[in-house]
Coordinates of N, CA and C in Angstrom, one line a residue:
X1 N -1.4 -2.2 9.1 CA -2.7 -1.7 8.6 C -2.8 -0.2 8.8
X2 N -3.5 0.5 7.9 CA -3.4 1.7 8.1 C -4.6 2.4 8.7
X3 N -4.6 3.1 9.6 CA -6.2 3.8 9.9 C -6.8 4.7 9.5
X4 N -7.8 5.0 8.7 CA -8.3 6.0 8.4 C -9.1 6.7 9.3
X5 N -9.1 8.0 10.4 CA -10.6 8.1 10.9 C -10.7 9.8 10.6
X6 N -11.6 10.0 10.3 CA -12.1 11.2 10.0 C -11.8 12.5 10.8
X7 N -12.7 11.8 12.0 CA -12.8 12.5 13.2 C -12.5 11.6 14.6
X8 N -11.4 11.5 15.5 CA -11.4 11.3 16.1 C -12.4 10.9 17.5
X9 N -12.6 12.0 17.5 CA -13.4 12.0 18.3 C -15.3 11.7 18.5
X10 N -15.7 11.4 17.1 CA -17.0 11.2 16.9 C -16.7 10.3 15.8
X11 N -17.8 8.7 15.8 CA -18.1 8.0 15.0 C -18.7 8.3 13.9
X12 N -17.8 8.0 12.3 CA -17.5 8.0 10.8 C -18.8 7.8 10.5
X13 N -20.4 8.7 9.9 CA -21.0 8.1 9.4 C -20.9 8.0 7.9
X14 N -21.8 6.6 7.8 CA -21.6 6.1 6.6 C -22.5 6.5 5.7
X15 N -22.2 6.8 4.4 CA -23.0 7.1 2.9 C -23.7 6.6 2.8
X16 N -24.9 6.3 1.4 CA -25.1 5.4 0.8 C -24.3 4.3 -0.2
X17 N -24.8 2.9 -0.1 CA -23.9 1.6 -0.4 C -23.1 1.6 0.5
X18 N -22.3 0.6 0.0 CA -21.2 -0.3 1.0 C -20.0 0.5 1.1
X19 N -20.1 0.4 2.7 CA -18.8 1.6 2.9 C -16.9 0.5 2.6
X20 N -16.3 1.8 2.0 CA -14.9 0.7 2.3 C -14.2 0.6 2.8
X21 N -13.3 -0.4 3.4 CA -13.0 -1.2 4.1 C -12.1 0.0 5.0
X22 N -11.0 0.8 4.3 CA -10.9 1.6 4.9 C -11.9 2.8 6.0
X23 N -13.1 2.9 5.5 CA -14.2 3.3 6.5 C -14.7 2.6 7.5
X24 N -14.7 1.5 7.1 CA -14.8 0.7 8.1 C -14.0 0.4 9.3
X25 N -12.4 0.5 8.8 CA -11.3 0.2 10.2 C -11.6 2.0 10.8
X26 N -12.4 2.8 9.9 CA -12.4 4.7 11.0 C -13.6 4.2 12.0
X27 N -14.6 4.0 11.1 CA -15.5 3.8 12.4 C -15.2 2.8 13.5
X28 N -14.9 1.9 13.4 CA -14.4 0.9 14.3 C -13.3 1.7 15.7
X29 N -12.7 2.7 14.7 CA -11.5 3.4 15.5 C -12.3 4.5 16.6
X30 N -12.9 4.7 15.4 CA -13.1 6.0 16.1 C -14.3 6.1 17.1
X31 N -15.2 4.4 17.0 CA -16.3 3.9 18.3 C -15.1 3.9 19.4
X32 N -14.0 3.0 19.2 CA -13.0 2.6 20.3 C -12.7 4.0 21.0
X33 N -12.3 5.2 20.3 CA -11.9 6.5 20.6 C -12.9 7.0 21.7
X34 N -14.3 7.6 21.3 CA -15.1 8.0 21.8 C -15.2 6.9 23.2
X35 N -15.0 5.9 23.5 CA -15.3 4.7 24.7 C -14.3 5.2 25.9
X36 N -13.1 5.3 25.0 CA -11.6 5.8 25.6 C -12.0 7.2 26.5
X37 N -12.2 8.1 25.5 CA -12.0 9.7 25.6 C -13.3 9.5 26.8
X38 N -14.0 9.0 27.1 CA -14.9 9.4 28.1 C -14.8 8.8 29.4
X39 N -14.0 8.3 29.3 CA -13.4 6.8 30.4 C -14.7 5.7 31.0
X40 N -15.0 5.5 29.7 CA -16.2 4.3 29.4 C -15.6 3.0 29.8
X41 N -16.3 2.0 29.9 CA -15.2 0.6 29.8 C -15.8 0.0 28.2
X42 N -14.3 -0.1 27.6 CA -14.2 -0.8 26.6 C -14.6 -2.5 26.0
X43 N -15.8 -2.3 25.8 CA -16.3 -3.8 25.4 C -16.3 -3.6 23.9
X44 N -16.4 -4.9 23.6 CA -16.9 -5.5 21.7 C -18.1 -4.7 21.6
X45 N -18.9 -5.1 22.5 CA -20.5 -4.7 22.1 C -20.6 -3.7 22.4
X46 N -20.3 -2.7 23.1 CA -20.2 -1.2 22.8 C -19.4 -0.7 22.0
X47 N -18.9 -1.3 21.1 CA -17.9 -0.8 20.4 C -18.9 -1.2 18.6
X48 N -19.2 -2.5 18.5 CA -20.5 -2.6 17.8 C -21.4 -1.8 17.4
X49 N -22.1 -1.7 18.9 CA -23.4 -0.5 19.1 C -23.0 1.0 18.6
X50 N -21.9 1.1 18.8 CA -21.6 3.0 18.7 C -20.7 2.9 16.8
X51 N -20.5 2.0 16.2 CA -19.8 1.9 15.3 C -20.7 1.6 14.3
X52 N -21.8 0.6 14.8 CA -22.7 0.4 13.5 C -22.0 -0.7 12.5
X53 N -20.5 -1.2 13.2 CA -20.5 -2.4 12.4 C -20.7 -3.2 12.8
X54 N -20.7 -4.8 12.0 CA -20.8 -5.9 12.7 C -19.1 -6.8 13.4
X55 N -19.8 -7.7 14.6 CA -18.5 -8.2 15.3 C -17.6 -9.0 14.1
X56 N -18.6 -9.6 13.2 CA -17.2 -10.0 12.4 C -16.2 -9.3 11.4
X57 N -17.1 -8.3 11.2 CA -16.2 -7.1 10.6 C -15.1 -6.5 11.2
X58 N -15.1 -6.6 12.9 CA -14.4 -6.1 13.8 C -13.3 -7.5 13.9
X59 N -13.3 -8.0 14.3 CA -13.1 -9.1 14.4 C -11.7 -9.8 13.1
X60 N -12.2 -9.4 11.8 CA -11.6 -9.8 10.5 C -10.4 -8.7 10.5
X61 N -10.7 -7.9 11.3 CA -9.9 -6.5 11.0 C -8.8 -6.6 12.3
X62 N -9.1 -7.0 13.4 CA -8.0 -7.2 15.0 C -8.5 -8.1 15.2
X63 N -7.6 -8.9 15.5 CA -7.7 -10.4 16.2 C -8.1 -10.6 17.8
X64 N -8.1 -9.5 18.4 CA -8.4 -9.1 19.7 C -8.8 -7.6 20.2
X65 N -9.9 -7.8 21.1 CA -10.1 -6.4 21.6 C -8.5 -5.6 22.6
X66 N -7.7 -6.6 22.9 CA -6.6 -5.6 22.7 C -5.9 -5.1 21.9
X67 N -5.6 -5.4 21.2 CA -5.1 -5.2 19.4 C -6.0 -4.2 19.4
X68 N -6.9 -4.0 19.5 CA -7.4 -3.0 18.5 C -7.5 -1.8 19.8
X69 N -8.0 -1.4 20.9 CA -7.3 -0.6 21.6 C -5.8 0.0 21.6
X70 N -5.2 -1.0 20.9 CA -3.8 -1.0 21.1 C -3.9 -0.3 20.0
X71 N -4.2 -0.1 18.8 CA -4.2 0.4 17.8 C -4.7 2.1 18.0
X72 N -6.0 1.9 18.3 CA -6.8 3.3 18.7 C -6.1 4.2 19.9
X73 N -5.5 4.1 20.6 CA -4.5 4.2 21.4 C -3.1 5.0 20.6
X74 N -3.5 4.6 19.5 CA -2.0 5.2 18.9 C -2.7 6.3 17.5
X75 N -3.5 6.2 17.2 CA -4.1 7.2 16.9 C -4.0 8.7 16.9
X76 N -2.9 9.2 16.2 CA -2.4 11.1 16.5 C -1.1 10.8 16.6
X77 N -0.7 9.7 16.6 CA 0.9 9.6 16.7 C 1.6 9.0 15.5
X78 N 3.3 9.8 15.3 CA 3.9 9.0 14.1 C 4.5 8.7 14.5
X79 N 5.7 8.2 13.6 CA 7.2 7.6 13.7 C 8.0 8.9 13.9
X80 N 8.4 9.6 14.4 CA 9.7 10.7 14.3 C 10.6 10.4 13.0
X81 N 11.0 11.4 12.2 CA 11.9 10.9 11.2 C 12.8 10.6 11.6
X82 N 14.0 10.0 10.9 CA 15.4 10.2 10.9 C 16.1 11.1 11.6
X83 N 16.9 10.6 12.5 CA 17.6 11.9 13.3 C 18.8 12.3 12.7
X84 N 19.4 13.2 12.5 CA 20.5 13.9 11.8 C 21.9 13.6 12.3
X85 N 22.4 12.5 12.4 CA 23.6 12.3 13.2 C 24.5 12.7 13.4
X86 N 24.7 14.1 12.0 CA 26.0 14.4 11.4 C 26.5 15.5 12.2
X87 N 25.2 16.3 12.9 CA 25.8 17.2 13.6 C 25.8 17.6 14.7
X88 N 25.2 18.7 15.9 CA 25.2 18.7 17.0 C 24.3 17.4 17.8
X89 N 24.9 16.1 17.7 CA 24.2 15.1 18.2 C 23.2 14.9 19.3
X90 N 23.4 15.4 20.0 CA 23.0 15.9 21.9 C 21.3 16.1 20.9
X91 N 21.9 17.7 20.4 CA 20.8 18.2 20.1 C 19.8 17.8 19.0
X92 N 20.0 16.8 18.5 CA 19.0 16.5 17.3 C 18.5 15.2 18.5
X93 N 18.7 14.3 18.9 CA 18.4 13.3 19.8 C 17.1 14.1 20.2
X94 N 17.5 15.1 21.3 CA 16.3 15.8 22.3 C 15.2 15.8 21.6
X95 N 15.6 16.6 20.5 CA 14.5 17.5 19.6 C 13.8 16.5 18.9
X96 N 14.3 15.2 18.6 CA 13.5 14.5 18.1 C 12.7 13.6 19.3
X97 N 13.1 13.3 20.6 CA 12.4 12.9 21.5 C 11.4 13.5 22.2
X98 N 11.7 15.0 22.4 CA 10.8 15.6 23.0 C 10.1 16.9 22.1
X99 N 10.8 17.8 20.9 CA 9.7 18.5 19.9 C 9.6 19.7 21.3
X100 N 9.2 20.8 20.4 CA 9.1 22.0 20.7 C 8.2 22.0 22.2
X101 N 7.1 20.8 21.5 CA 5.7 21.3 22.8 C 5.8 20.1 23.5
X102 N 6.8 18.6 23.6 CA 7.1 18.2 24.6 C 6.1 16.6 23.8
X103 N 7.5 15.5 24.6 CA 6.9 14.0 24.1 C 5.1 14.2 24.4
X104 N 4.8 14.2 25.3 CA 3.2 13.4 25.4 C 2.3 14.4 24.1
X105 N 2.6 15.6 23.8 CA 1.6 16.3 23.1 C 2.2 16.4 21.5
X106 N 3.5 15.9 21.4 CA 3.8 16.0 19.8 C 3.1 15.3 18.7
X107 N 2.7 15.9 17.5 CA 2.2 15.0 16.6 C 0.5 15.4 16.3
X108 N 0.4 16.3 17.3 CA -1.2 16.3 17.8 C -1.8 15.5 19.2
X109 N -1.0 15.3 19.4 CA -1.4 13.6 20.4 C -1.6 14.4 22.0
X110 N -2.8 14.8 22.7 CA -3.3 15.8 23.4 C -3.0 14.9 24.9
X111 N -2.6 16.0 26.0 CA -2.1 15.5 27.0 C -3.7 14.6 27.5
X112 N -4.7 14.8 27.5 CA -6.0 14.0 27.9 C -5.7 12.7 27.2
X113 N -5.3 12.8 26.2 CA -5.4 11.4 25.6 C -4.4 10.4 26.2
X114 N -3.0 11.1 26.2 CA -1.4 10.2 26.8 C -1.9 9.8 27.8
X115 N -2.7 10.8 29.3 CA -3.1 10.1 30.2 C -4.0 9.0 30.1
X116 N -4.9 9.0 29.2 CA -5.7 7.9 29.5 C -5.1 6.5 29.1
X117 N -4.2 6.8 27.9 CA -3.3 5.8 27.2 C -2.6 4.8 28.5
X118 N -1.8 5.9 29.2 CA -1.0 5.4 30.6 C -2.3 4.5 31.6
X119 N -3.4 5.3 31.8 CA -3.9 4.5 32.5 C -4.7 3.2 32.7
X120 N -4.9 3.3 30.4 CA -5.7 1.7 30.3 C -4.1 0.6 30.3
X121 N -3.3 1.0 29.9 CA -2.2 0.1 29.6 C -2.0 -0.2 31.2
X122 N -1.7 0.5 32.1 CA -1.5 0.1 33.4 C -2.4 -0.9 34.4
X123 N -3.4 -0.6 33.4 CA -4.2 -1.7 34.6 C -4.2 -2.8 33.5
X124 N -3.6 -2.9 32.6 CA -3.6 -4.7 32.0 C -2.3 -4.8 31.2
X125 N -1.4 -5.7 31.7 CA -0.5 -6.5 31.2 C -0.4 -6.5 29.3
X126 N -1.6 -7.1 29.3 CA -1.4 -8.2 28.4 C -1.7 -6.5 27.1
X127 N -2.3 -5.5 27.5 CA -2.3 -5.1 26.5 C -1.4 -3.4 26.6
X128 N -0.5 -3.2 27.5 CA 0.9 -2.7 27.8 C 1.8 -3.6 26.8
X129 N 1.6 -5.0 27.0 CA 2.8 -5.5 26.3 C 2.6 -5.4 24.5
X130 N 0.8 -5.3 24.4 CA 0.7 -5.6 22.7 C 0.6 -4.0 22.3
X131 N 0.3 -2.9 23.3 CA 0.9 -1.9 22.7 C 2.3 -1.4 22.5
X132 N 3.2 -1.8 23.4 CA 4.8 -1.7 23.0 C 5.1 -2.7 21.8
X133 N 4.7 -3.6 21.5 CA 5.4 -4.6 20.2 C 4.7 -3.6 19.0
X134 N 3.3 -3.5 19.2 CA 2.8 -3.1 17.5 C 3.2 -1.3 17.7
X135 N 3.5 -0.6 18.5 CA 3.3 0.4 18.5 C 4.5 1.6 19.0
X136 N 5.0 1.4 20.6 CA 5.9 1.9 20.8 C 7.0 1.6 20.4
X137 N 7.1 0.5 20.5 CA 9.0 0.0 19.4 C 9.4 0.6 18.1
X138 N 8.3 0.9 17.3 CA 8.4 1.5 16.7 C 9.4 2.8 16.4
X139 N 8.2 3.5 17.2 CA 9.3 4.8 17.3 C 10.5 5.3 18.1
X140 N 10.8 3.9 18.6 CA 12.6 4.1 19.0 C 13.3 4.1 18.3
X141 N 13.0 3.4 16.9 CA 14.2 3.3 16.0 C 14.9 4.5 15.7
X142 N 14.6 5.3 14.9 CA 15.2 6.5 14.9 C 16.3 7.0 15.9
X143 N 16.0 6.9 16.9 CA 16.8 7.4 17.8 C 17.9 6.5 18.4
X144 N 17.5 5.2 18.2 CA 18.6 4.2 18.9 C 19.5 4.0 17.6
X145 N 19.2 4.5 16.4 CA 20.2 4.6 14.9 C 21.0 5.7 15.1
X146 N 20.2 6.6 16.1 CA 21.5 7.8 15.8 C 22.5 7.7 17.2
X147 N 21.6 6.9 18.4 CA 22.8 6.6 19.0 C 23.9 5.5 18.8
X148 N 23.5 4.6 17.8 CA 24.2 4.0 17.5 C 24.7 4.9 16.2
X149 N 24.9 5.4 15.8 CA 26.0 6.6 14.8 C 26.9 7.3 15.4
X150 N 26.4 7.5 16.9 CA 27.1 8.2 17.5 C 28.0 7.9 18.4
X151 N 27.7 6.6 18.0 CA 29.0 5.3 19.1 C 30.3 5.3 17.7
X152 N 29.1 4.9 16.3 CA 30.5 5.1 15.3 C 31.3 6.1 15.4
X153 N 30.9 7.0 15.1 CA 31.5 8.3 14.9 C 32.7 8.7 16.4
X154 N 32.6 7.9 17.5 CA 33.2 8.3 18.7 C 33.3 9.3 20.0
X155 N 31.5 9.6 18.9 CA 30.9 10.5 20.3 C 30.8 10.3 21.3
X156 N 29.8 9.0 21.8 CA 29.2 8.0 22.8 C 30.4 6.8 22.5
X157 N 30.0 6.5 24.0 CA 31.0 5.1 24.6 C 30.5 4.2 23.8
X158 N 31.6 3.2 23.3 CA 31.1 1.9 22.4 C 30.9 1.0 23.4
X159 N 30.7 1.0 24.5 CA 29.8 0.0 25.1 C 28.6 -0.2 26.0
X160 N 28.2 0.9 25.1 CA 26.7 1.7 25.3 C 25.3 0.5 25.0
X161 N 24.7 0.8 25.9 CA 23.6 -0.2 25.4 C 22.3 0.8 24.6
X162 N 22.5 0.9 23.8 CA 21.8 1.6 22.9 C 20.2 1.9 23.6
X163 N 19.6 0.9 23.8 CA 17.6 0.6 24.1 C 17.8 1.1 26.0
X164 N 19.1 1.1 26.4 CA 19.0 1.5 28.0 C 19.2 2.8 27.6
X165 N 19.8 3.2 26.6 CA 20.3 4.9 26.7 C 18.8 5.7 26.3
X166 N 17.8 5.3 25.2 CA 16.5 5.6 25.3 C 15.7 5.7 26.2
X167 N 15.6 4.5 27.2 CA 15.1 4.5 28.4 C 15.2 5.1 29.4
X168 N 16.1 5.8 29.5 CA 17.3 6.8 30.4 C 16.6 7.9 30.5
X169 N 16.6 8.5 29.0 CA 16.2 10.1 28.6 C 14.7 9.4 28.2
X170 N 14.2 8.9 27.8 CA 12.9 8.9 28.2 C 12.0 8.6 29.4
X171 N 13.0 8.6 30.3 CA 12.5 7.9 31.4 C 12.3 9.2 32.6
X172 N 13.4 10.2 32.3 CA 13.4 11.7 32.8 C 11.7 12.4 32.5
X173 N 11.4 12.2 31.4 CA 10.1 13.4 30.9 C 8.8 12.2 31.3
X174 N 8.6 11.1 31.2 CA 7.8 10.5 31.9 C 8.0 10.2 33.4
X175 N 8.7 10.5 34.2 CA 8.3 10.9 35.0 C 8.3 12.1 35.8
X176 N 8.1 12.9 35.1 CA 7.8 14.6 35.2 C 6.2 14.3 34.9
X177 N 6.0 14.0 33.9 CA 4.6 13.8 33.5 C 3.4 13.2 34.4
X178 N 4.2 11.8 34.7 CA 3.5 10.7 35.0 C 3.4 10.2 36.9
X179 N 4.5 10.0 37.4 CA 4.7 10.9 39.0 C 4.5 12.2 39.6
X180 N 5.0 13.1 38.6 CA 5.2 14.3 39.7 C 3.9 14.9 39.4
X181 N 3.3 14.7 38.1 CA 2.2 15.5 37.4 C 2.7 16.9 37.1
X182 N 3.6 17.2 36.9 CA 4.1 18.2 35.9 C 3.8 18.4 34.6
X183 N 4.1 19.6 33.9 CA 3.8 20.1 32.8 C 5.2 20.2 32.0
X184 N 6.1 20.0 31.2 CA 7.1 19.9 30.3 C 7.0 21.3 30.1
X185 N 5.8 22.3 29.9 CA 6.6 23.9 29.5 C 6.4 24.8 30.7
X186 N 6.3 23.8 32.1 CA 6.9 24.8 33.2 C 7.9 25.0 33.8
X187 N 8.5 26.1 33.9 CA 9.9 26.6 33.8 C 10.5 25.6 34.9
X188 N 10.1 25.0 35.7 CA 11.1 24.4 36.8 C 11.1 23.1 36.2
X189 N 10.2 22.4 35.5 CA 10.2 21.1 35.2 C 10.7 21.2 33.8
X190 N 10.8 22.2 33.2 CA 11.9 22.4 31.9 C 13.1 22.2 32.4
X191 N 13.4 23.2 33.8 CA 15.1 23.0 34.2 C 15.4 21.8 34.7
X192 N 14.7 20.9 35.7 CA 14.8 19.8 36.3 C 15.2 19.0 35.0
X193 N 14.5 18.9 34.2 CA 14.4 17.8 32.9 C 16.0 18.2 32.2
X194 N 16.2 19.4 31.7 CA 17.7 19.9 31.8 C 18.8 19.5 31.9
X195 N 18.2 19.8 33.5 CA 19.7 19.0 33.9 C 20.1 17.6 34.7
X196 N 18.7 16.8 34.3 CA 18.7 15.2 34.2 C 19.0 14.5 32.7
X197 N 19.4 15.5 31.9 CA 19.6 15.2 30.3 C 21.0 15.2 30.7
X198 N 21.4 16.4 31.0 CA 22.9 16.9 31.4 C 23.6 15.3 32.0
X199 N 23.1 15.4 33.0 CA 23.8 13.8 33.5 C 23.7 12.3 32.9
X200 N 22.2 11.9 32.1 CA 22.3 11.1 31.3 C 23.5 11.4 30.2
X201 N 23.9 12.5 29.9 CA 24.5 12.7 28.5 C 25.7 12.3 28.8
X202 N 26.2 12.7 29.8 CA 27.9 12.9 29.8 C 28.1 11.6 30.2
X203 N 27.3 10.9 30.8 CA 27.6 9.0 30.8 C 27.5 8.3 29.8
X204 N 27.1 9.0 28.7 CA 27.2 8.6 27.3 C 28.2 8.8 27.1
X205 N 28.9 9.8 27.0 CA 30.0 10.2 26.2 C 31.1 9.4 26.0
X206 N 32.1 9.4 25.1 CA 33.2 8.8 25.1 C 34.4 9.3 26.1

């Protein structure tokens, strides 16, 4: 489904007549957003009350109030394109994992938000797991295609586990972020991250 929301940060008001359906999944999003962004607890009925729609409208649209957190949660984020496999490998991987201003803030996606993301997923299971199926698996593809290109090609070892080699180098910048409470464009947690790439890499290699 696709989301429409206007404004993130403040609930879609509606026109006169019947708003459509796509305005309907922004307000819905964007009540969920405002609940998030202020570290509210996330109910139906405040989500209702601040949205102005009704529960079964909510309801017909996400099958659960985790689903739809799970959704709003992802809100400012894309897919990364296609990674370029053809050439300096190393380097299109990074660039597509981490972008100029660093994984948590690419896309628009503001470090206040990634934290809060981390912290509702951490205190519940059940909606950690339905954010990684509808959401984060997603955008591994890209990258586990070009490491798997890069096993063809005989760059990386062919008996590489592709989804552990993601986890590896993504596992370096979240925890800079997420443990140490670092910042990705400060110069020592740029070099640390460096040269924890450096050693994930060369165990890749063929």
């Amino acid at each position: 489904m696709t989301v429409v929301v206007a404004d993130a940060g403040a609930a879609v008001r509606r026109g006169p007549g019947r708003p459509r359906d796509e305005e309907i999944d922004g307000q819905i999003i964007a009540a969920t957003l405002e609940l998030i962004d202020t570290e509210e607890e996330v109910t139906v009925a405040r989500i209702v009350q601040r949205s102005g729609v009704s529960r079964a409208a909510l309801y017909r649209r996400w099958p659960s109030l985790t689903t739809l957190i799970a959704a709003a949660l992802d809100v400012g984020r894309s897919i990364p394109p296609e990674v370029d496999a053809e050439g300096d490998l190393r380097t299109a991987l990074f660039a597509s994992m981490f972008g100029a201003a660093g994984m948590a803030t690419a896309s628009g996606y503001s470090e206040a938000r990634f934290r809060q993301r981390i912290r509702l997923v951490m205190a519940d299971r059940a909606l950690q797991k339905a954010y990684w199926r509808s959401h984060v698996a997603r955008r591994r593809v890209p990258v586990e295609a070009a490491l798997s290109a890069g096993i063809e090609r005989g760059i990386l070892r062919d008996d590489l586990d592709v989804g552990a080699c993601f986890d590896a180098i993504a596992g370096v910048v979240y925890y800079q972020l997420v443990v140490r409470g670092d910042r990705l464009e400060e110069k020592a947690t740029s070099a640390r991250v460096s040269a924890a790439m450096d050693v994930v890499w060369r165990g890749m290699l063929a």
